[in-house]
Amino acid sequence: TRHLSTHLILLYFHPTNLAMAFVSSFTPTLSRTVLSGNVCSAPRFSMMAKSPSVPFMEVPEAISEEMPGYVGFDPFNLSSYMNVKWMQEAEIKHGRVCMLAILGLVVAELYTFPFYSGAPHLAINRHDWGVENGSMKQILLWCSFFEIMTMPALVQMLNGQGDRVPGDFCFDPLGLG
């Protein structure tokens, strides 16, 4: 029986079976027909609208076509159990932080401020120098400050109080928006 159980385990984890299990997660109605051994019957397909970006998947229910940048892309179906506005806010905020980080990286490589005369010129060495010197704590402090200050606006938006759109803090001192 030990030989038989080893053979069954190897058969269970056969690459073909693993591939069919992977495909079945994307096409459940087709895979049940094929995996059940009933290959003579026609596969059943859902007639729901298909996503423009991933044509073999259905359009996510929580994402509307009126959203900016809509392409129907939600392969992990995150929008079904998370608030879409929360995810939009996080994406915009992370994009803005990344733009500031790249700006800081380029400025630090090209110019050394007089009060940082002892700092290394390469960014990889400058990080370690900032940790040892304590200047990285300022970044943590300011990021925490802005996160705490923007939280009330985010909570109001998620509760439906007001007409705020994700990423809009009504802060445009130069009038560029």
Tab-separated table of C-alpha atoms in Angstrom:
chain	number	residue	atom	x	y	z
A	1	THR	CA	0.000	0.000	0.000
A	2	ARG	CA	2.939	2.335	0.572
A	3	HIS	CA	3.943	2.016	-3.082
A	4	LEU	CA	0.363	2.703	-4.168
A	5	SER	CA	0.060	5.830	-1.986
A	6	THR	CA	3.390	7.164	-3.314
A	7	HIS	CA	2.178	6.549	-6.864
A	8	LEU	CA	-1.111	8.381	-6.140
A	9	ILE	CA	0.743	11.378	-4.663
A	10	LEU	CA	3.011	11.583	-7.714
A	11	LEU	CA	-0.026	11.322	-9.989
A	12	TYR	CA	-1.824	14.031	-8.004
A	13	PHE	CA	1.078	16.478	-8.340
A	14	HIS	CA	1.672	15.660	-12.011
A	15	PRO	CA	2.432	18.845	-14.020
A	16	THR	CA	-0.653	18.340	-16.187
A	17	ASN	CA	-2.917	18.214	-13.137
A	18	LEU	CA	-1.265	21.300	-11.654
A	19	ALA	CA	-1.668	23.168	-14.942
A	20	MET	CA	-5.360	22.229	-15.135
A	21	ALA	CA	-5.855	23.386	-11.537
A	22	PHE	CA	-4.233	26.727	-12.397
A	23	VAL	CA	-6.382	27.182	-15.499
A	24	SER	CA	-9.515	26.173	-13.589
A	25	SER	CA	-9.168	29.185	-11.331
A	26	PHE	CA	-9.671	31.464	-14.350
A	27	THR	CA	-12.343	29.501	-16.213
A	28	PRO	CA	-14.400	27.574	-13.643
A	29	THR	CA	-17.285	26.504	-15.904
A	30	LEU	CA	-15.048	25.210	-18.675
A	31	SER	CA	-12.663	23.414	-16.321
A	32	ARG	CA	-15.438	21.508	-14.500
A	33	THR	CA	-16.560	20.088	-17.820
A	34	VAL	CA	-13.061	19.064	-18.882
A	35	LEU	CA	-11.898	17.791	-15.482
A	36	SER	CA	-15.002	15.671	-14.939
A	37	GLY	CA	-14.093	13.571	-17.956
A	38	ASN	CA	-17.209	14.576	-19.852
A	39	VAL	CA	-15.415	15.823	-22.968
A	40	CYS	CA	-18.257	15.057	-25.353
A	41	SER	CA	-20.575	17.710	-23.969
A	42	ALA	CA	-20.178	21.321	-25.035
A	43	PRO	CA	-18.517	23.633	-22.494
A	44	ARG	CA	-20.719	26.186	-20.784
A	45	PHE	CA	-19.627	29.808	-20.983
A	46	SER	CA	-20.858	32.775	-19.012
A	47	MET	CA	-22.442	35.578	-21.035
A	48	MET	CA	-21.314	38.358	-18.660
A	49	ALA	CA	-19.399	41.301	-20.073
A	50	LYS	CA	-15.739	40.569	-20.603
A	51	SER	CA	-12.917	42.807	-19.426
A	52	PRO	CA	-11.296	44.910	-22.191
A	53	SER	CA	-7.807	44.382	-20.738
A	54	VAL	CA	-8.075	40.651	-19.950
A	55	PRO	CA	-10.657	39.288	-22.413
A	56	PHE	CA	-11.082	35.870	-20.779
A	57	MET	CA	-12.106	37.417	-17.436
A	58	GLU	CA	-15.356	39.078	-16.470
A	59	VAL	CA	-15.648	42.809	-15.820
A	60	PRO	CA	-15.285	43.528	-12.088
A	61	GLU	CA	-18.608	44.575	-10.559
A	62	ALA	CA	-17.267	47.377	-8.326
A	63	ILE	CA	-15.349	49.159	-11.080
A	64	SER	CA	-17.377	51.439	-13.335
A	65	GLU	CA	-16.507	52.646	-16.811
A	66	GLU	CA	-16.722	56.277	-15.630
A	67	MET	CA	-13.598	55.875	-13.474
A	68	PRO	CA	-10.451	57.590	-14.783
A	69	GLY	CA	-8.168	55.177	-16.592
A	70	TYR	CA	-10.797	52.423	-16.787
A	71	VAL	CA	-9.666	49.311	-18.637
A	72	GLY	CA	-11.494	46.698	-16.568
A	73	PHE	CA	-8.301	45.379	-14.999
A	74	ASP	CA	-8.757	43.644	-11.642
A	75	PRO	CA	-7.373	40.104	-12.069
A	76	PHE	CA	-7.341	39.337	-8.325
A	77	ASN	CA	-10.840	40.818	-7.845
A	78	LEU	CA	-9.621	43.146	-5.089
A	79	SER	CA	-12.464	45.566	-5.769
A	80	SER	CA	-15.015	43.043	-4.513
A	81	TYR	CA	-13.789	43.138	-0.904
A	82	MET	CA	-11.942	46.476	-0.661
A	83	ASN	CA	-13.237	50.005	-1.137
A	84	VAL	CA	-12.262	51.236	-4.606
A	85	LYS	CA	-11.870	54.824	-3.391
A	86	TRP	CA	-9.418	53.647	-0.718
A	87	MET	CA	-7.347	51.853	-3.369
A	88	GLN	CA	-7.425	54.900	-5.676
A	89	GLU	CA	-6.295	57.149	-2.827
A	90	ALA	CA	-3.447	54.767	-1.966
A	91	GLU	CA	-2.323	54.548	-5.601
A	92	ILE	CA	-2.289	58.335	-6.020
A	93	LYS	CA	-0.475	58.839	-2.713
A	94	HIS	CA	2.169	56.212	-3.537
A	95	GLY	CA	2.696	57.744	-6.961
A	96	ARG	CA	3.250	61.183	-5.437
A	97	VAL	CA	5.701	59.808	-2.864
A	98	CYS	CA	7.631	58.021	-5.622
A	99	MET	CA	7.862	61.224	-7.675
A	100	LEU	CA	9.247	63.099	-4.671
A	101	ALA	CA	11.701	60.265	-3.969
A	102	ILE	CA	13.045	60.368	-7.530
A	103	LEU	CA	13.360	64.149	-7.325
A	104	GLY	CA	15.300	63.800	-4.066
A	105	LEU	CA	17.523	61.119	-5.563
A	106	VAL	CA	18.395	63.225	-8.607
A	107	VAL	CA	18.982	66.411	-6.593
A	108	ALA	CA	21.200	64.538	-4.126
A	109	GLU	CA	23.269	63.076	-6.963
A	110	LEU	CA	23.732	66.380	-8.788
A	111	TYR	CA	24.045	68.896	-5.966
A	112	THR	CA	25.333	68.786	-2.390
A	113	PHE	CA	23.850	71.302	0.003
A	114	PRO	CA	26.460	73.185	2.082
A	115	PHE	CA	25.171	71.788	5.371
A	116	TYR	CA	25.627	68.227	3.993
A	117	SER	CA	29.231	68.716	2.885
A	118	GLY	CA	30.357	65.471	4.512
A	119	ALA	CA	27.666	63.357	2.834
A	120	PRO	CA	28.627	60.776	0.213
A	121	HIS	CA	27.689	61.546	-3.391
A	122	LEU	CA	26.224	58.156	-4.347
A	123	ALA	CA	22.647	57.487	-3.278
A	124	ILE	CA	23.353	54.003	-1.904
A	125	ASN	CA	26.019	55.348	0.443
A	126	ARG	CA	23.955	58.433	1.263
A	127	HIS	CA	21.157	56.267	2.676
A	128	ASP	CA	23.444	54.578	5.186
A	129	TRP	CA	24.986	57.931	6.071
A	130	GLY	CA	21.504	59.380	6.671
A	131	VAL	CA	20.544	56.499	8.944
A	132	GLU	CA	23.726	56.899	11.007
A	133	ASN	CA	23.416	60.689	11.059
A	134	GLY	CA	19.726	60.665	12.037
A	135	SER	CA	18.429	62.625	9.048
A	136	MET	CA	16.277	59.684	7.904
A	137	LYS	CA	14.180	60.208	11.026
A	138	GLN	CA	13.035	63.509	9.518
A	139	ILE	CA	11.619	61.666	6.522
A	140	LEU	CA	9.725	59.309	8.816
A	141	LEU	CA	8.489	62.231	10.908
A	142	TRP	CA	7.202	64.268	7.931
A	143	CYS	CA	5.606	61.268	6.208
A	144	SER	CA	3.818	60.369	9.452
A	145	PHE	CA	2.693	63.977	9.883
A	146	PHE	CA	1.174	64.170	6.392
A	147	GLU	CA	-0.457	60.755	6.778
A	148	ILE	CA	-2.100	61.806	10.047
A	149	MET	CA	-3.191	65.180	8.638
A	150	THR	CA	-4.838	63.628	5.557
A	151	MET	CA	-6.654	60.864	7.448
A	152	PRO	CA	-9.800	62.924	8.337
A	153	ALA	CA	-10.396	63.791	4.665
A	154	LEU	CA	-9.989	60.141	3.705
A	155	VAL	CA	-12.382	58.936	6.408
A	156	GLN	CA	-15.000	61.500	5.324
A	157	MET	CA	-14.666	60.387	1.701
A	158	LEU	CA	-15.043	56.707	2.617
A	159	ASN	CA	-18.111	57.437	4.771
A	160	GLY	CA	-19.755	59.336	1.905
A	161	GLN	CA	-19.638	62.719	3.646
A	162	GLY	CA	-18.969	65.317	0.968
A	163	ASP	CA	-18.071	65.055	-2.679
A	164	ARG	CA	-14.291	64.682	-2.385
A	165	VAL	CA	-12.635	62.598	-5.077
A	166	PRO	CA	-9.584	60.435	-4.304
A	167	GLY	CA	-6.324	62.386	-4.285
A	168	ASP	CA	-7.926	65.849	-4.112
A	169	PHE	CA	-6.878	67.795	-1.012
A	170	CYS	CA	-7.785	71.230	-2.447
A	171	PHE	CA	-4.139	72.210	-2.089
A	172	ASP	CA	-2.917	74.044	-5.177
A	173	PRO	CA	-0.933	77.096	-4.050
A	174	LEU	CA	0.494	77.746	-7.542
A	175	GLY	CA	-2.850	77.393	-9.326
A	176	LEU	CA	-1.622	74.619	-11.616
A	177	GLY	CA	-4.675	72.385	-11.242
